Amino acid sequence: MNIQPTSLDAYKLMHDGVLALAHAERQGIRCDVKYIENRKILLTKKINRLEGQLRDSKFYRHWKHSSKSKINIYSDTQLRTFLYRSKHTGVECINTNS
């Protein structure tokens, strides 16, 4: 089968696609709210457990001891500063031009 699209065909295809997306948007997405709520509870428990493990670790105690301010475990800036200044973790420069 040899199909030769025309500008009118392309327009119709785009138009039909836009109408289909608009219809889908009006209908919305069904969500299993009970499942989502249960997953939220499970994930919250897991996050709390992992935070507890972090706070009990030697790494955290060293971070807390070396910090001049209150530690925010969600702060990438604080973690980065601790790793580079206290733990002396460096970044190797990789030359990608070779």
JSON list of C-alpha atoms in Angstrom, two decimals:
[
{"chain": "A", "resi": 1, "resn": "MET", "atom": "CA", "xyz": [0.00, 0.00, 0.00]},
{"chain": "A", "resi": 2, "resn": "ASN", "atom": "CA", "xyz": [1.44, 3.35, -1.03]},
{"chain": "A", "resi": 3, "resn": "ILE", "atom": "CA", "xyz": [0.03, 6.32, 0.89]},
{"chain": "A", "resi": 4, "resn": "GLN", "atom": "CA", "xyz": [0.82, 9.87, -0.16]},
{"chain": "A", "resi": 5, "resn": "PRO", "atom": "CA", "xyz": [-0.20, 12.20, 2.66]},
{"chain": "A", "resi": 6, "resn": "THR", "atom": "CA", "xyz": [-1.37, 15.68, 1.81]},
{"chain": "A", "resi": 7, "resn": "SER", "atom": "CA", "xyz": [-1.46, 18.81, 3.93]},
{"chain": "A", "resi": 8, "resn": "LEU", "atom": "CA", "xyz": [-5.16, 18.21, 4.48]},
{"chain": "A", "resi": 9, "resn": "ASP", "atom": "CA", "xyz": [-4.45, 14.65, 5.70]},
{"chain": "A", "resi": 10, "resn": "ALA", "atom": "CA", "xyz": [-1.77, 15.93, 8.08]},
{"chain": "A", "resi": 11, "resn": "TYR", "atom": "CA", "xyz": [-4.13, 18.62, 9.40]},
{"chain": "A", "resi": 12, "resn": "LYS", "atom": "CA", "xyz": [-6.91, 16.07, 9.94]},
{"chain": "A", "resi": 13, "resn": "LEU", "atom": "CA", "xyz": [-4.54, 13.72, 11.77]},
{"chain": "A", "resi": 14, "resn": "MET", "atom": "CA", "xyz": [-3.37, 16.52, 14.10]},
{"chain": "A", "resi": 15, "resn": "HIS", "atom": "CA", "xyz": [-6.93, 17.77, 14.62]},
{"chain": "A", "resi": 16, "resn": "ASP", "atom": "CA", "xyz": [-8.22, 14.29, 15.47]},
{"chain": "A", "resi": 17, "resn": "GLY", "atom": "CA", "xyz": [-5.32, 13.82, 17.88]},
{"chain": "A", "resi": 18, "resn": "VAL", "atom": "CA", "xyz": [-6.05, 17.10, 19.65]},
{"chain": "A", "resi": 19, "resn": "LEU", "atom": "CA", "xyz": [-9.72, 16.17, 19.97]},
{"chain": "A", "resi": 20, "resn": "ALA", "atom": "CA", "xyz": [-8.81, 12.74, 21.40]},
{"chain": "A", "resi": 21, "resn": "LEU", "atom": "CA", "xyz": [-6.45, 14.31, 23.96]},
{"chain": "A", "resi": 22, "resn": "ALA", "atom": "CA", "xyz": [-9.07, 16.91, 24.93]},
{"chain": "A", "resi": 23, "resn": "HIS", "atom": "CA", "xyz": [-11.61, 14.12, 25.46]},
{"chain": "A", "resi": 24, "resn": "ALA", "atom": "CA", "xyz": [-9.14, 12.15, 27.60]},
{"chain": "A", "resi": 25, "resn": "GLU", "atom": "CA", "xyz": [-8.37, 15.27, 29.64]},
{"chain": "A", "resi": 26, "resn": "ARG", "atom": "CA", "xyz": [-12.09, 15.89, 30.32]},
{"chain": "A", "resi": 27, "resn": "GLN", "atom": "CA", "xyz": [-12.61, 12.28, 31.41]},
{"chain": "A", "resi": 28, "resn": "GLY", "atom": "CA", "xyz": [-9.68, 12.36, 33.82]},
{"chain": "A", "resi": 29, "resn": "ILE", "atom": "CA", "xyz": [-7.69, 9.45, 35.21]},
{"chain": "A", "resi": 30, "resn": "ARG", "atom": "CA", "xyz": [-9.15, 6.95, 37.63]},
{"chain": "A", "resi": 31, "resn": "CYS", "atom": "CA", "xyz": [-7.06, 6.36, 40.73]},
{"chain": "A", "resi": 32, "resn": "ASP", "atom": "CA", "xyz": [-7.35, 3.65, 43.34]},
{"chain": "A", "resi": 33, "resn": "VAL", "atom": "CA", "xyz": [-7.37, 6.04, 46.30]},
{"chain": "A", "resi": 34, "resn": "LYS", "atom": "CA", "xyz": [-7.30, 3.28, 48.92]},
{"chain": "A", "resi": 35, "resn": "TYR", "atom": "CA", "xyz": [-4.22, 1.72, 47.28]},
{"chain": "A", "resi": 36, "resn": "ILE", "atom": "CA", "xyz": [-2.49, 5.11, 47.09]},
{"chain": "A", "resi": 37, "resn": "GLU", "atom": "CA", "xyz": [-3.23, 5.85, 50.76]},
{"chain": "A", "resi": 38, "resn": "ASN", "atom": "CA", "xyz": [-1.89, 2.42, 51.78]},
{"chain": "A", "resi": 39, "resn": "ARG", "atom": "CA", "xyz": [1.29, 2.96, 49.73]},
{"chain": "A", "resi": 40, "resn": "LYS", "atom": "CA", "xyz": [1.72, 6.40, 51.31]},
{"chain": "A", "resi": 41, "resn": "ILE", "atom": "CA", "xyz": [1.55, 4.85, 54.79]},
{"chain": "A", "resi": 42, "resn": "LEU", "atom": "CA", "xyz": [4.06, 2.14, 53.85]},
{"chain": "A", "resi": 43, "resn": "LEU", "atom": "CA", "xyz": [6.45, 4.63, 52.25]},
{"chain": "A", "resi": 44, "resn": "THR", "atom": "CA", "xyz": [6.22, 6.99, 55.23]},
{"chain": "A", "resi": 45, "resn": "LYS", "atom": "CA", "xyz": [7.13, 4.12, 57.56]},
{"chain": "A", "resi": 46, "resn": "LYS", "atom": "CA", "xyz": [10.05, 3.16, 55.33]},
{"chain": "A", "resi": 47, "resn": "ILE", "atom": "CA", "xyz": [11.32, 6.75, 55.20]},
{"chain": "A", "resi": 48, "resn": "ASN", "atom": "CA", "xyz": [11.10, 7.03, 59.00]},
{"chain": "A", "resi": 49, "resn": "ARG", "atom": "CA", "xyz": [12.98, 3.73, 59.42]},
{"chain": "A", "resi": 50, "resn": "LEU", "atom": "CA", "xyz": [15.74, 4.82, 57.02]},
{"chain": "A", "resi": 51, "resn": "GLU", "atom": "CA", "xyz": [16.03, 8.22, 58.71]},
{"chain": "A", "resi": 52, "resn": "GLY", "atom": "CA", "xyz": [16.43, 6.43, 62.04]},
{"chain": "A", "resi": 53, "resn": "GLN", "atom": "CA", "xyz": [19.18, 4.23, 60.60]},
{"chain": "A", "resi": 54, "resn": "LEU", "atom": "CA", "xyz": [20.94, 7.33, 59.29]},
{"chain": "A", "resi": 55, "resn": "ARG", "atom": "CA", "xyz": [20.70, 9.13, 62.64]},
{"chain": "A", "resi": 56, "resn": "ASP", "atom": "CA", "xyz": [22.13, 6.06, 64.41]},
{"chain": "A", "resi": 57, "resn": "SER", "atom": "CA", "xyz": [25.09, 5.82, 62.04]},
{"chain": "A", "resi": 58, "resn": "LYS", "atom": "CA", "xyz": [28.70, 6.82, 62.65]},
{"chain": "A", "resi": 59, "resn": "PHE", "atom": "CA", "xyz": [28.49, 8.92, 59.48]},
{"chain": "A", "resi": 60, "resn": "TYR", "atom": "CA", "xyz": [25.66, 11.02, 60.94]},
{"chain": "A", "resi": 61, "resn": "ARG", "atom": "CA", "xyz": [27.43, 11.48, 64.28]},
{"chain": "A", "resi": 62, "resn": "HIS", "atom": "CA", "xyz": [30.54, 12.73, 62.47]},
{"chain": "A", "resi": 63, "resn": "TRP", "atom": "CA", "xyz": [28.40, 15.05, 60.33]},
{"chain": "A", "resi": 64, "resn": "LYS", "atom": "CA", "xyz": [26.60, 16.40, 63.41]},
{"chain": "A", "resi": 65, "resn": "HIS", "atom": "CA", "xyz": [29.88, 16.88, 65.29]},
{"chain": "A", "resi": 66, "resn": "SER", "atom": "CA", "xyz": [31.51, 18.77, 62.41]},
{"chain": "A", "resi": 67, "resn": "SER", "atom": "CA", "xyz": [28.50, 20.95, 61.63]},
{"chain": "A", "resi": 68, "resn": "LYS", "atom": "CA", "xyz": [28.21, 24.44, 63.04]},
{"chain": "A", "resi": 69, "resn": "SER", "atom": "CA", "xyz": [24.46, 24.55, 62.50]},
{"chain": "A", "resi": 70, "resn": "LYS", "atom": "CA", "xyz": [21.53, 22.19, 62.90]},
{"chain": "A", "resi": 71, "resn": "ILE", "atom": "CA", "xyz": [21.71, 19.35, 60.39]},
{"chain": "A", "resi": 72, "resn": "ASN", "atom": "CA", "xyz": [19.04, 19.11, 57.74]},
{"chain": "A", "resi": 73, "resn": "ILE", "atom": "CA", "xyz": [19.33, 15.64, 56.21]},
{"chain": "A", "resi": 74, "resn": "TYR", "atom": "CA", "xyz": [17.39, 16.85, 53.18]},
{"chain": "A", "resi": 75, "resn": "SER", "atom": "CA", "xyz": [19.87, 19.64, 52.42]},
{"chain": "A", "resi": 76, "resn": "ASP", "atom": "CA", "xyz": [22.13, 18.74, 49.53]},
{"chain": "A", "resi": 77, "resn": "THR", "atom": "CA", "xyz": [24.20, 21.85, 50.30]},
{"chain": "A", "resi": 78, "resn": "GLN", "atom": "CA", "xyz": [24.94, 20.72, 53.87]},
{"chain": "A", "resi": 79, "resn": "LEU", "atom": "CA", "xyz": [25.74, 17.19, 52.75]},
{"chain": "A", "resi": 80, "resn": "ARG", "atom": "CA", "xyz": [27.98, 18.43, 49.94]},
{"chain": "A", "resi": 81, "resn": "THR", "atom": "CA", "xyz": [29.86, 20.74, 52.30]},
{"chain": "A", "resi": 82, "resn": "PHE", "atom": "CA", "xyz": [30.35, 17.95, 54.83]},
{"chain": "A", "resi": 83, "resn": "LEU", "atom": "CA", "xyz": [31.57, 15.48, 52.23]},
{"chain": "A", "resi": 84, "resn": "TYR", "atom": "CA", "xyz": [34.05, 17.85, 50.60]},
{"chain": "A", "resi": 85, "resn": "ARG", "atom": "CA", "xyz": [35.39, 19.58, 53.71]},
{"chain": "A", "resi": 86, "resn": "SER", "atom": "CA", "xyz": [35.20, 16.96, 56.43]},
{"chain": "A", "resi": 87, "resn": "LYS", "atom": "CA", "xyz": [35.39, 13.68, 54.56]},
{"chain": "A", "resi": 88, "resn": "HIS", "atom": "CA", "xyz": [37.77, 15.09, 51.93]},
{"chain": "A", "resi": 89, "resn": "THR", "atom": "CA", "xyz": [35.95, 13.44, 49.08]},
{"chain": "A", "resi": 90, "resn": "GLY", "atom": "CA", "xyz": [37.13, 15.00, 45.88]},
{"chain": "A", "resi": 91, "resn": "VAL", "atom": "CA", "xyz": [35.86, 14.95, 42.39]},
{"chain": "A", "resi": 92, "resn": "GLU", "atom": "CA", "xyz": [38.15, 13.73, 39.67]},
{"chain": "A", "resi": 93, "resn": "CYS", "atom": "CA", "xyz": [38.22, 15.90, 36.61]},
{"chain": "A", "resi": 94, "resn": "ILE", "atom": "CA", "xyz": [37.52, 13.83, 33.54]},
{"chain": "A", "resi": 95, "resn": "ASN", "atom": "CA", "xyz": [38.61, 15.17, 30.20]},
{"chain": "A", "resi": 96, "resn": "THR", "atom": "CA", "xyz": [36.04, 14.14, 27.62]},
{"chain": "A", "resi": 97, "resn": "ASN", "atom": "CA", "xyz": [37.84, 15.84, 24.74]},
{"chain": "A", "resi": 98, "resn": "SER", "atom": "CA", "xyz": [40.41, 13.10, 24.26]}
]
